[in-house]
Amino acid sequence: MFEIIKKKTLAANIVAFDVLAPRVAKAALPGQFVIIIADQYAERVPLTITDYNREKGTVQVVIQALGPSTQKINLFNEGDSFHSFVGPLGQASEFVHMDLEDLNKKKYLFVGGGLGAAPVYPQVKWLHDHGIASQVIIGSKSKDLVILEEEMKQVAEKVYIATDDGSKGFKGLVTDCLEDLVKKGHHYDHCVAIGPMVMMKYISLLTKKLGIPTTVSLNPIMVDGTGMCGACRCTVAGKTKFACVHGPEFDGHQVDFDEAMQRQRQYADVEKLKGGDGYGQ
């Protein structure tokens, strides 16, 4: 059993849990995910790791209550325990294996759309802990749905907020905000975009036009999380990949987003039942 040490509401129906899972915390890296089973009757829910503390042995996940499974999880409180908490799974973010001196020469921009700000956070934090500055765009429909802004400001060089309705920060989509920053003279060597599939598609189209290499996370299409169900099968650079095994992060300019979104719609009913990590979709 995996005890919930801390529970915090970030926005409407969005909750952060710090879970006591020493083995997972010891091995976790940015970009990876865990599978939670709330109780012996619940389904498997893949969730990207939002943070981890090796000393305390805790792992943080952020969950948006979309379907029955995530609604059940979000009813848990501090002191309760999850039946299962498996991980870390998937491949870590590419930059954790890069030479720090070379990495320090690159200017990273992270774009977190909706719930995507949660998996962006550990990546920005890892770079900060290794002395590397980065900038972040957090996008949401309105100011009430912006999450992890203060936490991100502690580890990022600069945080930009973009809201669809203009209630906070830049008025418009994250693509509009990125294009505006570039027009104002900002230079970026690499972009990491995580959020709803359609957002990642259009960020990738924009960054391809701008000549900025881009990484995206295909966690939204994962169902089982172990490569057994085939639901997260995708095409990257013309080759078949499984998001949960080979990813979840891939080159955004090589992903067949139209196929991935069609697959996501195909499994929409399953996702609603599981209530997985859909990055706010």
C-alpha positions as a printed NumPy array, in Angstrom:
array([[  0.   ,   0.   ,   0.   ],
       [  1.216,   3.49 ,  -0.889],
       [  0.275,   6.19 ,   1.594],
       [ -0.783,   9.681,   0.554],
       [  1.433,  12.083,   2.5  ],
       [  0.01 ,  15.31 ,   1.096],
       [ -3.003,  16.339,  -0.955],
       [ -3.366,  19.78 ,  -2.525],
       [ -6.087,  21.185,  -4.779],
       [ -4.527,  23.139,  -7.659],
       [ -7.7  ,  24.111,  -9.542],
       [-11.232,  22.865, -10.049],
       [-11.093,  19.038, -10.215],
       [ -7.275,  19.095, -10.342],
       [ -5.42 ,  17.644,  -7.354],
       [ -1.746,  17.018,  -6.542],
       [ -0.857,  13.976,  -4.43 ],
       [  2.489,  13.326,  -2.731],
       [  2.676,   9.545,  -2.387],
       [  5.116,   7.577,  -0.229],
       [  6.886,   5.332,  -2.741],
       [ 10.629,   5.206,  -1.89 ],
       [ 11.663,   2.812,  -4.67 ],
       [  9.929,   4.884,  -7.319],
       [ 11.319,   8.138,  -5.923],
       [ 14.847,   6.71 ,  -5.915],
       [ 14.767,   5.845,  -9.608],
       [ 12.434,   8.521, -11.039],
       [ 13.565,  10.946, -13.719],
       [ 11.767,  13.723, -15.625],
       [  9.579,  12.451, -18.446],
       [  8.671,   9.143, -16.831],
       [  5.291,   8.02 , -15.515],
       [  3.648,   5.725, -12.967],
       [  0.566,   3.538, -13.016],
       [ -1.87 ,   4.004, -10.139],
       [ -4.514,   1.498,  -9.095],
       [ -6.695,   3.169,  -6.483],
       [ -8.075,   0.013,  -4.865],
       [ -8.472,  -3.672,  -5.639],
       [-11.482,  -2.958,  -7.857],
       [-10.023,  -0.002,  -9.786],
       [ -8.462,   0.19 , -13.229],
       [ -4.894,   1.078, -14.154],
       [ -4.336,   4.804, -14.642],
       [ -1.033,   5.999, -16.206],
       [  0.077,   9.383, -14.821],
       [  3.178,  11.408, -15.551],
       [  5.453,  12.084, -12.573],
       [  5.187,  15.733, -11.555],
       [  7.884,  15.755,  -8.869],
       [  9.866,  13.441,  -6.631],
       [ 11.863,  13.708,  -3.415],
       [ 14.497,  11.009,  -3.003],
       [ 15.216,  11.902,   0.634],
       [ 11.575,  11.749,   1.721],
       [ 10.806,   8.86 ,  -0.632],
       [  7.796,  10.635,  -2.124],
       [  6.508,  10.992,  -5.669],
       [  4.018,  13.623,  -6.774],
       [  1.331,  13.166,  -9.413],
       [ -1.303,  15.624, -10.581],
       [ -4.726,  14.24 , -11.451],
       [ -7.684,  15.852, -13.154],
       [-10.995,  14.179, -12.377],
       [-12.406,  13.36 , -15.814],
       [-13.858,   9.86 , -15.542],
       [-14.873,   7.395, -12.816],
       [-11.302,   6.196, -12.143],
       [ -9.79 ,   9.639, -11.62 ],
       [-12.87 ,  10.801,  -9.733],
       [-12.34 ,   7.89 ,  -7.368],
       [ -8.646,   8.719,  -6.969],
       [ -9.354,  12.372,  -6.22 ],
       [-11.649,  11.376,  -3.35 ],
       [ -8.655,   9.895,  -1.496],
       [ -7.259,  11.99 ,   1.345],
       [ -4.025,  12.355,   3.297],
       [ -3.397,   9.171,   5.267],
       [ -5.241,   6.992,   2.75 ],
       [ -3.264,   4.571,   0.59 ],
       [ -3.383,   3.543,  -3.043],
       [ -3.571,  -0.17 ,  -3.768],
       [ -0.746,   0.021,  -6.327],
       [  1.76 ,   2.64 ,  -7.473],
       [  4.078,   1.195, -10.139],
       [  7.034,   2.945, -11.746],
       [  8.967,   4.698, -12.918],
       [  7.946,   3.607, -16.41 ],
       [  8.79 ,   4.927, -19.867],
       [ 11.933,   6.664, -21.049],
       [ 13.345,   9.69 , -19.266],
       [ 13.613,  13.055, -21.015],
       [ 16.462,  13.042, -23.503],
       [ 18.359,  15.929, -21.931],
       [ 19.033,  14.078, -18.656],
       [ 21.554,  11.972, -20.574],
       [ 23.231,  14.895, -22.323],
       [ 26.559,  16.45 , -21.411],
       [ 25.832,  19.313, -19.007],
       [ 28.367,  21.616, -20.638],
       [ 26.705,  21.148, -24.024],
       [ 23.263,  21.437, -22.457],
       [ 24.17 ,  24.725, -20.826],
       [ 24.759,  26.225, -24.275],
       [ 21.138,  25.609, -25.292],
       [ 18.17 ,  27.834, -24.59 ],
       [ 15.173,  25.675, -23.676],
       [ 11.55 ,  26.757, -23.881],
       [  8.865,  24.624, -22.241],
       [  5.2  ,  24.9  , -23.178],
       [  2.655,  23.371, -20.809],
       [ -0.936,  23.434, -21.997],
       [ -3.618,  22.747, -19.394],
       [ -2.597,  19.792, -17.261],
       [  0.589,  19.592, -19.347],
       [  2.172,  22.12 , -16.984],
       [  2.467,  19.267, -14.47 ],
       [  4.869,  17.028, -16.471],
       [  6.738,  20.14 , -17.64 ],
       [  7.582,  21.104, -14.05 ],
       [ 10.036,  18.262, -13.182],
       [ 11.941,  18.906, -16.404],
       [ 12.346,  22.615, -15.673],
       [ 13.285,  21.775, -12.088],
       [ 15.914,  19.226, -13.19 ],
       [ 17.558,  21.795, -15.455],
       [ 17.467,  24.4  , -12.673],
       [ 19.053,  21.966, -10.209],
       [ 21.867,  21.441, -12.713],
       [ 22.454,  25.159, -13.185],
       [ 20.639,  25.507, -16.509],
       [ 18.092,  28.276, -17.066],
       [ 14.952,  27.794, -19.123],
       [ 11.745,  29.65 , -19.923],
       [  8.166,  28.418, -19.676],
       [  4.794,  29.19 , -21.22 ],
       [  1.819,  27.958, -19.19 ],
       [ -1.405,  27.946, -21.156],
       [ -4.996,  27.515, -19.986],
       [ -8.531,  28.517, -20.904],
       [ -8.74 ,  31.034, -18.041],
       [ -6.832,  32.254, -14.983],
       [ -8.746,  29.88 , -12.709],
       [ -7.249,  26.876, -14.489],
       [ -3.597,  27.975, -14.392],
       [ -1.637,  25.458, -12.313],
       [  1.851,  25.371, -10.766],
       [  2.627,  28.997, -11.633],
       [  4.396,  29.809,  -8.356],
       [  6.267,  26.486,  -8.304],
       [  7.422,  27.085, -11.874],
       [  8.643,  30.598, -11.046],
       [ 10.985,  29.094,  -8.437],
       [ 12.839,  27.033, -11.046],
       [ 12.415,  28.872, -14.364],
       [ 14.22 ,  31.924, -15.644],
       [ 10.937,  33.369, -16.891],
       [  7.325,  32.181, -16.822],
       [  4.753,  33.451, -19.316],
       [  1.035,  32.877, -18.79 ],
       [ -1.278,  32.6  , -21.798],
       [ -5.047,  32.357, -21.362],
       [ -7.609,  31.87 , -24.115],
       [ -9.905,  34.536, -22.651],
       [ -7.171,  36.984, -21.658],
       [ -8.099,  36.835, -17.978],
       [ -4.4  ,  36.532, -17.115],
       [ -1.182,  37.239, -18.974],
       [ -1.069,  36.951, -22.754],
       [ -4.462,  36.736, -24.451],
       [ -4.456,  33.867, -26.894],
       [ -3.208,  30.355, -27.487],
       [  0.248,  29.143, -26.502],
       [  1.156,  29.098, -30.2  ],
       [  0.312,  32.789, -30.418],
       [  2.373,  33.493, -27.305],
       [  5.387,  31.607, -28.674],
       [  5.179,  33.387, -32.019],
       [  4.943,  36.721, -30.21 ],
       [  8.06 ,  35.97 , -28.144],
       [ 10.049,  35.062, -31.246],
       [  8.898,  38.236, -33.015],
       [ 10.137,  40.208, -30.001],
       [ 13.621,  38.748, -30.475],
       [ 13.66 ,  35.762, -28.125],
       [ 15.786,  32.871, -29.353],
       [ 15.237,  29.23 , -28.425],
       [ 17.354,  26.205, -29.333],
       [ 14.824,  23.595, -28.243],
       [ 11.147,  23.481, -27.326],
       [  9.417,  20.917, -25.124],
       [  5.634,  21.02 , -25.525],
       [  3.276,  18.955, -23.373],
       [ -0.479,  19.247, -23.331],
       [ -3.575,  18.322, -25.34 ],
       [ -2.736,  16.498, -28.564],
       [ -4.052,  19.275, -30.791],
       [ -1.912,  21.822, -28.947],
       [  1.233,  19.74 , -29.426],
       [  0.407,  19.335, -33.109],
       [  0.165,  23.071, -33.755],
       [  3.153,  23.928, -31.577],
       [  5.159,  21.412, -33.616],
       [  3.941,  22.902, -36.909],
       [  4.943,  26.362, -35.69 ],
       [  8.361,  25.359, -34.348],
       [  9.106,  23.462, -37.554],
       [  8.459,  26.674, -39.465],
       [ 10.638,  28.573, -36.978],
       [ 13.416,  25.971, -37.106],
       [ 13.205,  25.043, -33.41 ],
       [ 13.683,  21.315, -32.602],
       [ 10.714,  20.16 , -30.517],
       [  9.923,  17.352, -28.1  ],
       [  6.353,  16.31 , -27.291],
       [  4.829,  13.76 , -24.931],
       [  2.281,  11.245, -26.23 ],
       [  1.082,  10.248, -22.779],
       [ -2.501,  11.296, -23.672],
       [ -2.948,   8.224, -25.89 ],
       [ -1.707,   5.727, -23.296],
       [ -4.203,   3.34 , -21.723],
       [ -2.492,   0.262, -20.268],
       [  0.977,   1.782, -19.878],
       [  3.027,  -1.374, -20.495],
       [  2.807,  -1.905, -24.264],
       [  0.43 ,  -4.852, -23.931],
       [ -2.822,  -3.282, -25.178],
       [ -1.455,  -1.478, -28.236],
       [ -3.679,   1.557, -27.658],
       [ -0.717,   3.949, -27.724],
       [  0.682,   2.678, -31.013],
       [  1.846,   5.665, -33.039],
       [  3.945,   6.534, -36.074],
       [  7.139,   8.518, -35.585],
       [  9.436,   9.196, -38.542],
       [  7.526,   6.579, -40.501],
       [  8.11 ,   3.848, -37.91 ],
       [  5.661,   2.258, -35.474],
       [  6.311,   3.122, -31.84 ],
       [  4.519,   2.555, -28.536],
       [  4.232,   5.715, -26.458],
       [  4.468,   3.873, -23.138],
       [  7.549,   1.823, -24.016],
       [  9.529,   3.889, -26.514],
       [  8.34 ,   7.239, -25.136],
       [  6.309,   8.933, -23.942],
       [  8.484,  11.706, -25.435],
       [  9.213,  11.938, -29.147],
       [ 10.422,  14.362, -31.804],
       [  7.353,  16.508, -32.427],
       [  8.356,  17.149, -36.025],
       [  8.339,  13.406, -36.734],
       [  5.051,  12.445, -35.046],
       [  2.022,  11.658, -37.198],
       [ -0.403,  13.69 , -35.08 ],
       [ -3.417,  13.104, -37.309],
       [ -3.064,   9.35 , -36.832],
       [ -2.464,   9.769, -33.098],
       [ -5.537,  11.958, -32.673],
       [ -7.648,   9.523, -34.66 ],
       [ -6.44 ,   6.744, -32.366],
       [ -7.226,   8.904, -29.353],
       [-10.785,   9.409, -30.571],
       [-11.08 ,   5.662, -31.198],
       [-10.292,   4.977, -27.558],
       [-12.27 ,   7.954, -26.219],
       [-14.779,   5.757, -24.399],
       [-11.951,   3.789, -22.762],
       [-10.234,   6.993, -21.71 ],
       [-13.447,   8.31 , -20.18 ],
       [-13.796,   5.143, -18.17 ],
       [-10.157,   5.108, -17.08 ],
       [ -9.855,   8.851, -16.651],
       [ -6.178,   8.814, -17.598],
       [ -3.597,  11.566, -17.865],
       [ -5.138,  13.375, -20.82 ],
       [ -3.373,  16.686, -20.164],
       [ -6.668,  18.467, -19.807],
       [ -8.433,  17.107, -22.866]])
